[in-house]
Amino acid sequence: MILNSLRLFKIIRIVLKYGIDEIAMSGLRIPRTAKLIKTLLFWRDLSAPRGERLRKSLEELGPIFVKFGQVLSTRRDLMPPDIANELALLQDRVPSFDPDLAVAQITKSLGAHPDQLFASFERVPVASASIAQVHFATLKDGREAAVKVLRPGMKDTIDRDVALMKIAAGWLEFLWADGKRLKAKEVVGEFDKYLHDELDLMREAANGSQLRRNFADSDLLIVPEMYWDYCSPSVIVMERMKGIPISQTDKLLEAGVDLAKLSRDGVTIFFTQIFRDGFFHADMHPGNILVSVESATLGRYIALDFGIVGTLNDYDKDYLSQNFLAFFRRDYKRVAEAHIESGWAPKETRVDELEAAVRACCEPIFDRPLKDISFGQVLLRLFQTSRRFNVEVQPQLVLLQKTLLNIEGLGRQLDPDLDLWKTAKPYLERWMSEQVGWRGLVDKLRAEAPRYSHIFPQLPRLAHQALTRAAEGGNNDALLASLIAEQRATNSLLRAIIYIGVGILVGVVLAFSYINFFMIPVV
């Protein structure tokens, strides 16, 4: 209780120091109260922009609040653009914790001292963030490894700070005119779940393992192997990755990396994760991306830190692919229709009005290089349009939005002249042809074949059982007529099933013939 009170006093002091209360007071339901508070605190210097003051206050409050600001920066549907842009500058600049605590954590989690587990262990960490820090080590079989250790006491720290955030969110919704629209409680609730997921490093290890398996045969992306014998909820050990941070473009050029190709490969990796796998790395900021400079893998991306991933189901992928393709073809009517058909926009929405609004958002960005486009501004205009037409912003797409903004930032660094549309359109068209063309039909029939193989052999027995049950009911004329009618219906059903089965078989044969002899293979 005392710790909570002290923490609360510190938060209040920092809020007043940077004038964060002034940002909230601008929308108070009771203007006189706002003026009174502003008069009492006349001595403060609030000349700096509000976004900058908010960012500095979060940095002073500590790593949990920094992470909260990072999450808020992705919610451009809720945040004003100046605040969202400033929060996007937040980084996890967190001092490392005592190596003795890391050693103790490893010993407790893995049941042995690092000197017993590894051939060598570097006590000085190579990286430190708000949730964990990383040490290099060498396994006894000679493999080089990276050891990620959870910060001690993080759960208590998170629980304490999130509890205070929930209280603040309640007051914000009560006092601020726009509080309910910003969904402060909902945002804090999402953040709470996100942080507690990151506390389980086994979840991160599983995410990394899945991503590695998805790109096992890829020549674009390298994902470290997880050494499961050395993994626990608070310590994970993985293959050590060597490369140059993607933000260091000068060093990449010196190493002979083709930056234009690297930027195109990044787009391909992004769309592959989204549309092929429905499983994507959702924290692709420059600190988590390296580029290999080894001769055998020169220019390949190296992904790190898998604490945040996003998932999409088949419906989400289909919806997104239709919208992306419609955007690329400038078919804004189809975009509007897709939103209404999916239920994301109210059914009474006029297609022509929504079409015109989307056109106004997107038409100015076509046929322009990436350096002349701000996806942040495009997303902001789209979200403003969504509020106007009461379009629901789907929670599963928030991480996708964050990832798209990360891709934009990487693209600007690597190749400002990259035409994202021309790079992405062929990939999406190929994916759509695989999903809805002949190849998609064959794949779906192959996937459903095990179900059909169980159903067809049972049909005669099920028909015989139905006839037997009907016969046991009596011998009157009405029952006999019913039995004859049911038998005729069953016979008709069996004939229809046989015809359909033969038709499917012929269709599959024709499809395979068409693919093998007439279609150009898609590489």
Short mmCIF file of C-alpha atoms in Angstrom, two decimals:
data_model
loop_
_atom_site.label_atom_id
_atom_site.label_comp_id
_atom_site.label_asym_id
_atom_site.label_seq_id
_atom_site.Cartn_x
_atom_site.Cartn_y
_atom_site.Cartn_z
CA MET A 1 0.00 0.00 0.00
CA ILE A 2 2.83 2.39 0.90
CA LEU A 3 4.65 1.55 -2.35
CA ASN A 4 1.47 2.20 -4.35
CA SER A 5 1.00 5.55 -2.61
CA LEU A 6 4.60 6.60 -3.28
CA ARG A 7 4.29 5.55 -6.91
CA LEU A 8 1.04 7.49 -7.24
CA PHE A 9 2.66 10.64 -5.80
CA LYS A 10 5.55 10.30 -8.26
CA ILE A 11 3.12 9.98 -11.17
CA ILE A 12 1.20 13.07 -10.03
CA ARG A 13 4.44 15.05 -9.67
CA ILE A 14 5.57 14.14 -13.21
CA VAL A 15 2.10 14.81 -14.65
CA LEU A 16 2.14 18.30 -13.15
CA LYS A 17 5.77 18.90 -14.14
CA TYR A 18 5.11 18.31 -17.84
CA GLY A 19 1.60 19.73 -17.92
CA ILE A 20 -0.10 16.47 -18.89
CA ASP A 21 -3.10 17.60 -16.88
CA GLU A 22 -3.38 20.61 -19.21
CA ILE A 23 -3.81 18.22 -22.20
CA ALA A 24 -6.67 16.46 -20.43
CA MET A 25 -8.18 19.67 -19.05
CA SER A 26 -8.61 21.04 -22.58
CA GLY A 27 -11.51 18.64 -22.95
CA LEU A 28 -13.00 18.73 -19.45
CA ARG A 29 -16.76 18.60 -19.26
CA ILE A 30 -16.58 21.43 -16.69
CA PRO A 31 -14.65 24.33 -18.31
CA ARG A 32 -14.62 26.43 -15.11
CA THR A 33 -12.73 23.68 -13.28
CA ALA A 34 -10.15 23.59 -16.07
CA LYS A 35 -9.62 27.34 -15.85
CA LEU A 36 -9.29 27.17 -12.05
CA ILE A 37 -6.63 24.44 -12.19
CA LYS A 38 -4.75 26.31 -14.90
CA THR A 39 -4.75 29.49 -12.79
CA LEU A 40 -3.45 27.68 -9.69
CA LEU A 41 -0.57 26.16 -11.67
CA PHE A 42 0.40 29.37 -13.48
CA TRP A 43 4.12 28.97 -12.75
CA ARG A 44 4.76 26.08 -15.18
CA ASP A 45 6.48 26.44 -18.55
CA LEU A 46 4.26 24.66 -21.08
CA SER A 47 5.77 26.19 -24.21
CA ALA A 48 6.91 22.81 -25.62
CA PRO A 49 4.44 20.97 -27.90
CA ARG A 50 2.02 18.74 -26.01
CA GLY A 51 3.21 15.56 -27.76
CA GLU A 52 6.81 16.21 -26.75
CA ARG A 53 5.80 16.86 -23.13
CA LEU A 54 3.78 13.64 -23.04
CA ARG A 55 6.69 11.63 -24.46
CA LYS A 56 9.15 13.01 -21.92
CA SER A 57 6.79 12.33 -19.03
CA LEU A 58 6.41 8.68 -20.07
CA GLU A 59 10.19 8.29 -20.38
CA GLU A 60 10.62 9.63 -16.84
CA LEU A 61 7.87 7.37 -15.46
CA GLY A 62 9.79 4.28 -16.54
CA PRO A 63 9.75 1.27 -18.86
CA ILE A 64 6.12 0.19 -18.35
CA PHE A 65 4.84 3.66 -19.25
CA VAL A 66 7.26 3.80 -22.20
CA LYS A 67 5.76 0.57 -23.52
CA PHE A 68 2.27 1.98 -22.97
CA GLY A 69 3.22 5.00 -25.05
CA GLN A 70 4.53 2.73 -27.80
CA VAL A 71 1.21 0.88 -27.86
CA LEU A 72 -0.73 4.18 -27.92
CA SER A 73 1.34 5.36 -30.89
CA THR A 74 -0.20 2.55 -32.96
CA ARG A 75 -3.77 3.60 -32.17
CA ARG A 76 -4.00 6.42 -34.70
CA ASP A 77 -7.72 5.80 -34.77
CA LEU A 78 -7.79 7.14 -31.19
CA MET A 79 -4.83 9.54 -30.91
CA PRO A 80 -4.44 13.00 -32.48
CA PRO A 81 -1.68 12.90 -35.14
CA ASP A 82 0.78 15.18 -33.30
CA ILE A 83 0.66 12.98 -30.19
CA ALA A 84 0.81 9.70 -32.12
CA ASN A 85 3.84 10.89 -34.12
CA GLU A 86 5.70 11.96 -30.97
CA LEU A 87 4.91 8.71 -29.11
CA ALA A 88 6.30 6.76 -32.07
CA LEU A 89 9.74 8.16 -31.09
CA LEU A 90 9.70 6.31 -27.76
CA GLN A 91 12.44 3.70 -27.39
CA ASP A 92 13.26 1.17 -24.67
CA ARG A 93 16.31 2.97 -23.28
CA VAL A 94 16.49 0.95 -20.07
CA PRO A 95 19.65 0.41 -17.98
CA SER A 96 20.71 -3.21 -17.61
CA PHE A 97 20.15 -4.94 -14.28
CA ASP A 98 22.84 -6.53 -12.09
CA PRO A 99 24.47 -9.56 -13.80
CA ASP A 100 24.32 -11.39 -10.45
CA LEU A 101 20.52 -11.17 -10.64
CA ALA A 102 20.64 -12.60 -14.17
CA VAL A 103 22.82 -15.48 -12.98
CA ALA A 104 20.42 -16.13 -10.09
CA GLN A 105 17.43 -16.10 -12.46
CA ILE A 106 19.11 -18.58 -14.81
CA THR A 107 20.09 -20.86 -11.93
CA LYS A 108 16.55 -20.83 -10.50
CA SER A 109 14.83 -21.34 -13.86
CA LEU A 110 17.11 -23.94 -15.45
CA GLY A 111 18.25 -25.72 -12.28
CA ALA A 112 21.98 -25.10 -12.67
CA HIS A 113 24.53 -22.28 -12.59
CA PRO A 114 25.45 -20.78 -16.00
CA ASP A 115 29.01 -22.06 -15.53
CA GLN A 116 27.59 -25.60 -15.42
CA LEU A 117 25.09 -25.12 -18.24
CA PHE A 118 27.39 -23.39 -20.75
CA ALA A 119 30.96 -23.68 -21.92
CA SER A 120 31.15 -19.90 -21.47
CA PHE A 121 28.76 -17.16 -20.33
CA GLU A 122 29.28 -13.42 -20.77
CA ARG A 123 28.13 -11.63 -17.63
CA VAL A 124 27.99 -8.22 -19.31
CA PRO A 125 24.67 -7.98 -21.22
CA VAL A 126 24.71 -7.03 -24.90
CA ALA A 127 21.18 -5.60 -24.92
CA SER A 128 18.68 -4.44 -22.34
CA ALA A 129 14.99 -3.60 -22.69
CA SER A 130 12.07 -3.02 -20.35
CA ILE A 131 11.09 -6.69 -20.01
CA ALA A 132 14.37 -8.60 -20.36
CA GLN A 133 18.06 -8.40 -21.20
CA VAL A 134 20.34 -10.55 -23.36
CA HIS A 135 23.69 -12.22 -22.63
CA PHE A 136 25.89 -14.14 -25.06
CA ALA A 137 26.99 -17.69 -24.24
CA THR A 138 28.51 -20.79 -25.82
CA LEU A 139 26.90 -24.21 -25.44
CA LYS A 140 29.04 -27.16 -24.46
CA ASP A 141 28.78 -28.55 -27.98
CA GLY A 142 30.34 -25.35 -29.33
CA ARG A 143 27.21 -23.63 -30.66
CA GLU A 144 27.02 -19.88 -29.99
CA ALA A 145 23.86 -18.78 -28.20
CA ALA A 146 21.96 -15.75 -26.95
CA VAL A 147 20.43 -16.00 -23.47
CA LYS A 148 17.38 -13.82 -22.79
CA VAL A 149 16.62 -13.29 -19.09
CA LEU A 150 13.43 -11.78 -17.69
CA ARG A 151 13.88 -8.78 -15.39
CA PRO A 152 13.34 -9.82 -11.75
CA GLY A 153 10.14 -8.54 -10.12
CA MET A 154 8.56 -7.48 -13.41
CA LYS A 155 5.16 -9.01 -12.64
CA ASP A 156 4.74 -6.98 -9.44
CA THR A 157 5.90 -3.81 -11.22
CA ILE A 158 3.48 -4.37 -14.09
CA ASP A 159 0.54 -5.17 -11.80
CA ARG A 160 1.17 -2.03 -9.73
CA ASP A 161 1.55 0.35 -12.68
CA VAL A 162 -1.33 -1.13 -14.68
CA ALA A 163 -3.63 -0.86 -11.65
CA LEU A 164 -2.84 2.86 -11.47
CA MET A 165 -3.40 3.17 -15.24
CA LYS A 166 -6.85 1.63 -14.88
CA ILE A 167 -7.76 4.16 -12.19
CA ALA A 168 -6.50 7.01 -14.39
CA ALA A 169 -8.47 5.63 -17.37
CA GLY A 170 -11.67 5.64 -15.32
CA TRP A 171 -11.16 9.28 -14.33
CA LEU A 172 -10.27 10.18 -17.91
CA GLU A 173 -13.52 8.74 -19.26
CA PHE A 174 -15.47 10.50 -16.50
CA LEU A 175 -13.87 13.95 -16.85
CA TRP A 176 -12.85 14.27 -20.49
CA ALA A 177 -15.44 14.96 -23.14
CA ASP A 178 -13.69 12.61 -25.60
CA GLY A 179 -12.80 10.07 -22.93
CA LYS A 180 -15.35 7.45 -23.93
CA ARG A 181 -14.55 7.74 -27.64
CA LEU A 182 -10.87 7.12 -26.84
CA LYS A 183 -11.89 3.91 -25.01
CA ALA A 184 -9.29 4.52 -22.30
CA LYS A 185 -10.30 1.50 -20.19
CA GLU A 186 -10.31 -0.78 -23.23
CA VAL A 187 -6.86 0.40 -24.31
CA VAL A 188 -5.41 -0.17 -20.83
CA GLY A 189 -7.03 -3.62 -20.76
CA GLU A 190 -5.39 -4.53 -24.10
CA PHE A 191 -2.06 -3.25 -22.79
CA ASP A 192 -2.41 -5.33 -19.60
CA LYS A 193 -2.91 -8.52 -21.63
CA TYR A 194 -0.07 -7.61 -23.98
CA LEU A 195 2.39 -7.08 -21.09
CA HIS A 196 1.47 -10.29 -19.28
CA ASP A 197 1.89 -12.23 -22.52
CA GLU A 198 5.41 -10.82 -22.82
CA LEU A 199 6.23 -12.01 -19.29
CA ASP A 200 6.08 -15.63 -20.49
CA LEU A 201 9.27 -16.08 -22.52
CA MET A 202 8.16 -19.59 -23.52
CA ARG A 203 5.42 -17.92 -25.54
CA GLU A 204 8.07 -15.84 -27.30
CA ALA A 205 10.17 -18.94 -27.96
CA ALA A 206 7.15 -20.71 -29.46
CA ASN A 207 6.42 -17.68 -31.67
CA GLY A 208 10.00 -17.68 -32.92
CA SER A 209 9.89 -21.41 -33.60
CA GLN A 210 6.67 -21.03 -35.62
CA LEU A 211 8.12 -18.17 -37.67
CA ARG A 212 11.29 -20.18 -38.31
CA ARG A 213 9.24 -23.13 -39.53
CA ASN A 214 7.18 -20.88 -41.82
CA PHE A 215 10.35 -19.58 -43.48
CA ALA A 216 12.40 -22.79 -43.35
CA ASP A 217 12.87 -22.86 -47.13
CA SER A 218 13.10 -19.10 -47.63
CA ASP A 219 16.11 -17.26 -49.01
CA LEU A 220 14.78 -13.95 -47.66
CA LEU A 221 14.49 -14.32 -43.88
CA ILE A 222 16.58 -16.02 -41.17
CA VAL A 223 15.02 -16.82 -37.79
CA PRO A 224 17.16 -18.15 -34.90
CA GLU A 225 16.67 -21.71 -33.68
CA MET A 226 15.34 -22.12 -30.15
CA TYR A 227 17.33 -24.45 -27.89
CA TRP A 228 14.39 -25.96 -26.04
CA ASP A 229 16.48 -27.82 -23.45
CA TYR A 230 17.49 -24.42 -22.08
CA CYS A 231 14.11 -22.65 -22.19
CA SER A 232 11.72 -21.75 -19.38
CA PRO A 233 9.07 -19.04 -18.76
CA SER A 234 11.75 -16.62 -17.48
CA VAL A 235 14.83 -17.67 -19.49
CA ILE A 236 15.14 -18.68 -23.14
CA VAL A 237 18.25 -19.64 -25.09
CA MET A 238 18.43 -19.37 -28.86
CA GLU A 239 20.89 -19.44 -31.72
CA ARG A 240 23.14 -16.38 -31.76
CA MET A 241 22.56 -14.22 -34.82
CA LYS A 242 25.31 -12.13 -36.42
CA GLY A 243 24.50 -9.24 -38.70
CA ILE A 244 24.36 -5.49 -39.14
CA PRO A 245 21.38 -3.55 -37.73
CA ILE A 246 19.15 -2.57 -40.62
CA SER A 247 19.31 1.11 -39.62
CA GLN A 248 23.07 1.23 -40.30
CA THR A 249 22.77 1.68 -44.05
CA ASP A 250 26.35 2.92 -44.51
CA LYS A 251 27.76 -0.33 -43.12
CA LEU A 252 25.33 -2.35 -45.23
CA LEU A 253 26.52 -0.61 -48.38
CA GLU A 254 30.16 -1.23 -47.40
CA ALA A 255 29.33 -4.93 -46.98
CA GLY A 256 27.91 -5.06 -50.52
CA VAL A 257 24.21 -5.31 -49.63
CA ASP A 258 21.79 -4.17 -52.35
CA LEU A 259 19.50 -1.80 -50.45
CA ALA A 260 16.90 -1.58 -53.23
CA LYS A 261 16.56 -5.37 -53.30
CA LEU A 262 16.51 -5.43 -49.50
CA SER A 263 13.56 -3.04 -49.44
CA ARG A 264 11.65 -5.13 -52.02
CA ASP A 265 12.40 -8.29 -50.05
CA GLY A 266 10.98 -6.62 -46.94
CA VAL A 267 7.67 -6.03 -48.71
CA THR A 268 7.59 -9.65 -49.90
CA ILE A 269 8.30 -10.96 -46.39
CA PHE A 270 5.54 -8.78 -44.97
CA PHE A 271 2.89 -9.93 -47.45
CA THR A 272 4.02 -13.57 -47.17
CA GLN A 273 3.50 -13.48 -43.41
CA ILE A 274 0.09 -11.85 -43.81
CA PHE A 275 -1.50 -13.74 -46.68
CA ARG A 276 0.27 -17.09 -46.80
CA ASP A 277 0.72 -17.73 -43.08
CA GLY A 278 -1.71 -15.42 -41.26
CA PHE A 279 1.08 -15.18 -38.65
CA PHE A 280 3.34 -12.13 -38.59
CA HIS A 281 6.13 -10.52 -36.59
CA ALA A 282 4.40 -7.45 -35.18
CA ASP A 283 7.40 -5.63 -33.66
CA MET A 284 9.56 -5.01 -36.72
CA HIS A 285 11.27 -1.83 -35.58
CA PRO A 286 14.95 -1.38 -36.58
CA GLY A 287 16.23 -2.69 -33.24
CA ASN A 288 14.72 -6.11 -33.95
CA ILE A 289 15.97 -6.49 -37.54
CA LEU A 290 19.52 -7.38 -38.61
CA VAL A 291 20.89 -8.06 -42.10
CA SER A 292 23.27 -10.94 -42.71
CA VAL A 293 26.64 -10.15 -44.26
CA GLU A 294 27.88 -13.74 -44.35
CA SER A 295 28.85 -14.79 -47.87
CA ALA A 296 26.27 -17.62 -48.03
CA THR A 297 23.38 -15.49 -46.76
CA LEU A 298 24.40 -11.96 -47.78
CA GLY A 299 21.48 -9.54 -47.73
CA ARG A 300 18.99 -11.74 -45.91
CA TYR A 301 16.86 -10.33 -43.12
CA ILE A 302 17.39 -11.63 -39.58
CA ALA A 303 14.39 -11.37 -37.26
CA LEU A 304 14.77 -11.02 -33.48
CA ASP A 305 12.43 -10.60 -30.48
CA PHE A 306 9.18 -12.52 -31.01
CA GLY A 307 7.26 -11.29 -27.97
CA ILE A 308 4.63 -9.60 -30.15
CA VAL A 309 3.09 -11.46 -33.08
CA GLY A 310 -0.22 -11.05 -34.87
CA THR A 311 -2.54 -13.69 -36.28
CA LEU A 312 -5.22 -13.53 -38.97
CA ASN A 313 -7.85 -16.12 -39.83
CA ASP A 314 -8.93 -17.05 -43.37
CA TYR A 315 -11.76 -14.50 -43.28
CA ASP A 316 -9.36 -11.70 -42.29
CA LYS A 317 -6.89 -12.69 -45.02
CA ASP A 318 -9.59 -12.85 -47.67
CA TYR A 319 -11.00 -9.49 -46.59
CA LEU A 320 -7.57 -7.83 -46.56
CA SER A 321 -6.52 -9.29 -49.91
CA GLN A 322 -9.70 -8.06 -51.58
CA ASN A 323 -9.21 -4.60 -50.11
CA PHE A 324 -5.51 -4.40 -51.00
CA LEU A 325 -6.16 -5.51 -54.57
CA ALA A 326 -9.09 -3.11 -54.89
CA PHE A 327 -6.84 -0.31 -53.62
CA PHE A 328 -4.09 -1.21 -56.07
CA ARG A 329 -6.62 -1.27 -58.92
CA ARG A 330 -8.22 1.92 -57.61
CA ASP A 331 -11.56 0.14 -57.43
CA TYR A 332 -12.90 2.19 -54.52
CA LYS A 333 -16.44 0.97 -55.07
CA ARG A 334 -15.29 -2.57 -54.32
CA VAL A 335 -13.56 -1.33 -51.16
CA ALA A 336 -16.81 0.28 -49.99
CA GLU A 337 -18.84 -2.82 -50.87
CA ALA A 338 -16.40 -5.08 -48.99
CA HIS A 339 -16.74 -2.98 -45.83
CA ILE A 340 -20.53 -3.12 -45.96
CA GLU A 341 -20.69 -6.83 -46.88
CA SER A 342 -18.39 -7.73 -43.98
CA GLY A 343 -20.53 -5.82 -41.49
CA TRP A 344 -17.72 -3.44 -40.61
CA ALA A 345 -19.81 -0.58 -41.93
CA PRO A 346 -23.56 -0.31 -41.17
CA LYS A 347 -25.80 -1.94 -43.80
CA GLU A 348 -27.61 1.35 -44.39
CA THR A 349 -24.35 3.02 -45.51
CA ARG A 350 -24.56 4.40 -49.04
CA VAL A 351 -21.92 2.74 -51.23
CA ASP A 352 -21.35 5.84 -53.36
CA GLU A 353 -20.70 8.08 -50.32
CA LEU A 354 -18.24 5.65 -48.74
CA GLU A 355 -16.61 5.12 -52.14
CA ALA A 356 -16.08 8.88 -52.54
CA ALA A 357 -14.60 9.21 -49.04
CA VAL A 358 -12.12 6.35 -49.60
CA ARG A 359 -11.13 7.80 -52.99
CA ALA A 360 -10.35 11.14 -51.36
CA CYS A 361 -8.05 9.36 -48.87
CA CYS A 362 -6.15 7.14 -51.27
CA GLU A 363 -6.06 8.71 -54.73
CA PRO A 364 -3.35 11.31 -53.84
CA ILE A 365 -0.78 8.62 -52.94
CA PHE A 366 -0.74 6.58 -56.15
CA ASP A 367 2.11 6.67 -58.67
CA ARG A 368 4.37 8.26 -56.08
CA PRO A 369 7.56 6.87 -54.52
CA LEU A 370 7.64 5.93 -50.87
CA LYS A 371 9.57 9.09 -49.95
CA ASP A 372 6.55 11.17 -50.99
CA ILE A 373 3.98 9.08 -49.10
CA SER A 374 3.12 9.09 -45.40
CA PHE A 375 1.17 5.98 -44.47
CA GLY A 376 0.63 7.56 -41.08
CA GLN A 377 -1.32 10.38 -42.71
CA VAL A 378 -3.18 7.98 -45.00
CA LEU A 379 -4.16 5.79 -42.04
CA LEU A 380 -5.22 8.86 -40.09
CA ARG A 381 -7.51 10.01 -42.90
CA LEU A 382 -8.92 6.51 -43.24
CA PHE A 383 -9.65 6.35 -39.53
CA GLN A 384 -11.32 9.75 -39.65
CA THR A 385 -13.45 8.42 -42.49
CA SER A 386 -14.23 5.29 -40.48
CA ARG A 387 -15.51 7.40 -37.58
CA ARG A 388 -17.68 9.44 -39.94
CA PHE A 389 -19.30 6.29 -41.36
CA ASN A 390 -19.31 4.38 -38.04
CA VAL A 391 -16.95 1.74 -39.42
CA GLU A 392 -15.67 -0.55 -36.68
CA VAL A 393 -11.88 -0.73 -36.38
CA GLN A 394 -11.16 -4.44 -35.87
CA PRO A 395 -8.85 -5.22 -32.91
CA GLN A 396 -6.94 -7.94 -34.82
CA LEU A 397 -5.87 -5.32 -37.38
CA VAL A 398 -4.27 -2.91 -34.89
CA LEU A 399 -1.02 -4.91 -34.81
CA LEU A 400 -1.12 -5.11 -38.59
CA GLN A 401 -1.34 -1.32 -38.75
CA LYS A 402 1.64 -1.04 -36.39
CA THR A 403 3.64 -3.45 -38.56
CA LEU A 404 2.77 -1.56 -41.73
CA LEU A 405 4.10 1.65 -40.15
CA ASN A 406 7.31 -0.20 -39.21
CA ILE A 407 7.65 -1.37 -42.82
CA GLU A 408 7.18 2.21 -44.01
CA GLY A 409 9.98 3.40 -41.74
CA LEU A 410 12.35 0.66 -42.89
CA GLY A 411 11.51 1.32 -46.53
CA ARG A 412 12.28 5.02 -46.21
CA GLN A 413 15.72 4.20 -44.81
CA LEU A 414 16.61 1.59 -47.42
CA ASP A 415 15.10 2.88 -50.67
CA PRO A 416 13.09 6.10 -50.61
CA ASP A 417 12.22 5.59 -54.29
CA LEU A 418 10.56 2.22 -53.67
CA ASP A 419 7.13 1.98 -55.32
CA LEU A 420 5.27 -0.08 -52.75
CA TRP A 421 2.25 -0.57 -55.00
CA LYS A 422 4.17 -2.00 -57.97
CA THR A 423 6.15 -4.25 -55.61
CA ALA A 424 3.14 -5.62 -53.76
CA LYS A 425 0.53 -5.90 -56.54
CA PRO A 426 2.05 -8.94 -58.39
CA TYR A 427 2.38 -10.82 -55.10
CA LEU A 428 -1.25 -10.19 -54.17
CA GLU A 429 -2.52 -11.10 -57.63
CA ARG A 430 -0.57 -14.36 -57.50
CA TRP A 431 -1.91 -15.13 -54.04
CA MET A 432 -5.49 -14.43 -55.12
CA SER A 433 -5.13 -16.70 -58.16
CA GLU A 434 -3.90 -19.47 -55.88
CA GLN A 435 -6.86 -18.99 -53.56
CA VAL A 436 -9.77 -18.56 -55.98
CA GLY A 437 -8.40 -19.99 -59.24
CA TRP A 438 -8.02 -23.61 -60.34
CA ARG A 439 -5.10 -24.16 -57.99
CA GLY A 440 -7.19 -22.93 -55.07
CA LEU A 441 -10.04 -25.26 -56.05
CA VAL A 442 -7.73 -28.28 -56.24
CA ASP A 443 -6.12 -27.45 -52.89
CA LYS A 444 -9.50 -27.09 -51.20
CA LEU A 445 -10.77 -30.36 -52.68
CA ARG A 446 -7.63 -32.09 -51.48
CA ALA A 447 -8.13 -30.64 -47.99
CA GLU A 448 -11.79 -31.76 -47.88
CA ALA A 449 -11.14 -35.23 -49.36
CA PRO A 450 -10.69 -36.98 -45.96
CA ARG A 451 -14.16 -35.82 -44.91
CA TYR A 452 -15.78 -37.02 -48.12
CA SER A 453 -14.04 -40.40 -47.83
CA HIS A 454 -15.83 -40.97 -44.50
CA ILE A 455 -19.25 -39.79 -45.68
CA PHE A 456 -19.69 -41.63 -49.00
CA PRO A 457 -19.26 -45.25 -47.71
CA GLN A 458 -21.84 -44.62 -44.95
CA LEU A 459 -24.65 -43.48 -47.25
CA PRO A 460 -26.10 -46.96 -48.13
CA ARG A 461 -26.10 -48.01 -44.47
CA LEU A 462 -27.74 -44.77 -43.35
CA ALA A 463 -30.42 -45.15 -46.05
CA HIS A 464 -31.09 -48.78 -45.00
CA GLN A 465 -31.42 -47.72 -41.34
CA ALA A 466 -33.89 -45.00 -42.28
CA LEU A 467 -36.03 -47.48 -44.26
CA THR A 468 -35.93 -50.05 -41.43
CA ARG A 469 -37.06 -47.49 -38.84
CA ALA A 470 -39.91 -46.45 -41.09
CA ALA A 471 -41.01 -50.09 -41.65
CA GLU A 472 -41.11 -50.80 -37.91
CA GLY A 473 -43.80 -48.18 -37.41
CA GLY A 474 -46.70 -50.29 -38.89
CA ASN A 475 -48.23 -51.60 -42.11
CA ASN A 476 -50.95 -49.14 -42.90
CA ASP A 477 -51.27 -47.50 -46.29
CA ALA A 478 -50.14 -44.10 -45.10
CA LEU A 479 -46.90 -45.54 -43.74
CA LEU A 480 -46.36 -47.55 -46.91
CA ALA A 481 -46.82 -44.44 -49.03
CA SER A 482 -44.42 -42.58 -46.78
CA LEU A 483 -41.90 -45.41 -47.06
CA ILE A 484 -42.12 -45.43 -50.85
CA ALA A 485 -41.72 -41.66 -50.97
CA GLU A 486 -38.70 -41.80 -48.66
CA GLN A 487 -37.14 -44.57 -50.72
CA ARG A 488 -37.60 -42.56 -53.90
CA ALA A 489 -36.09 -39.50 -52.21
CA THR A 490 -33.15 -41.59 -51.01
CA ASN A 491 -32.61 -43.02 -54.46
CA SER A 492 -32.69 -39.51 -55.91
CA LEU A 493 -30.20 -38.36 -53.29
CA LEU A 494 -27.86 -41.24 -54.06
CA ARG A 495 -28.06 -40.52 -57.78
CA ALA A 496 -27.33 -36.85 -57.14
CA ILE A 497 -24.36 -37.73 -54.94
CA ILE A 498 -22.99 -40.08 -57.58
CA TYR A 499 -23.39 -37.40 -60.26
CA ILE A 500 -21.73 -34.79 -58.05
CA GLY A 501 -18.91 -37.18 -57.17
CA VAL A 502 -18.29 -38.01 -60.81
CA GLY A 503 -18.48 -34.30 -61.66
CA ILE A 504 -15.92 -33.42 -58.99
CA LEU A 505 -13.63 -36.21 -60.18
CA VAL A 506 -13.87 -35.03 -63.77
CA GLY A 507 -13.32 -31.43 -62.64
CA VAL A 508 -10.19 -32.37 -60.70
CA VAL A 509 -8.80 -34.32 -63.66
CA LEU A 510 -9.49 -31.39 -65.98
CA ALA A 511 -7.98 -28.98 -63.47
CA PHE A 512 -4.79 -30.99 -63.18
CA SER A 513 -4.62 -31.28 -66.98
CA TYR A 514 -5.13 -27.54 -67.35
CA ILE A 515 -2.44 -26.75 -64.76
CA ASN A 516 0.09 -29.24 -66.14
CA PHE A 517 -0.30 -28.45 -69.85
CA PHE A 518 -1.66 -24.91 -70.23
CA MET A 519 -0.77 -22.80 -67.20
CA ILE A 520 2.60 -21.20 -66.75
CA PRO A 521 3.96 -22.26 -63.34
CA VAL A 522 3.97 -19.48 -60.76
CA VAL A 523 7.38 -19.16 -59.12
#
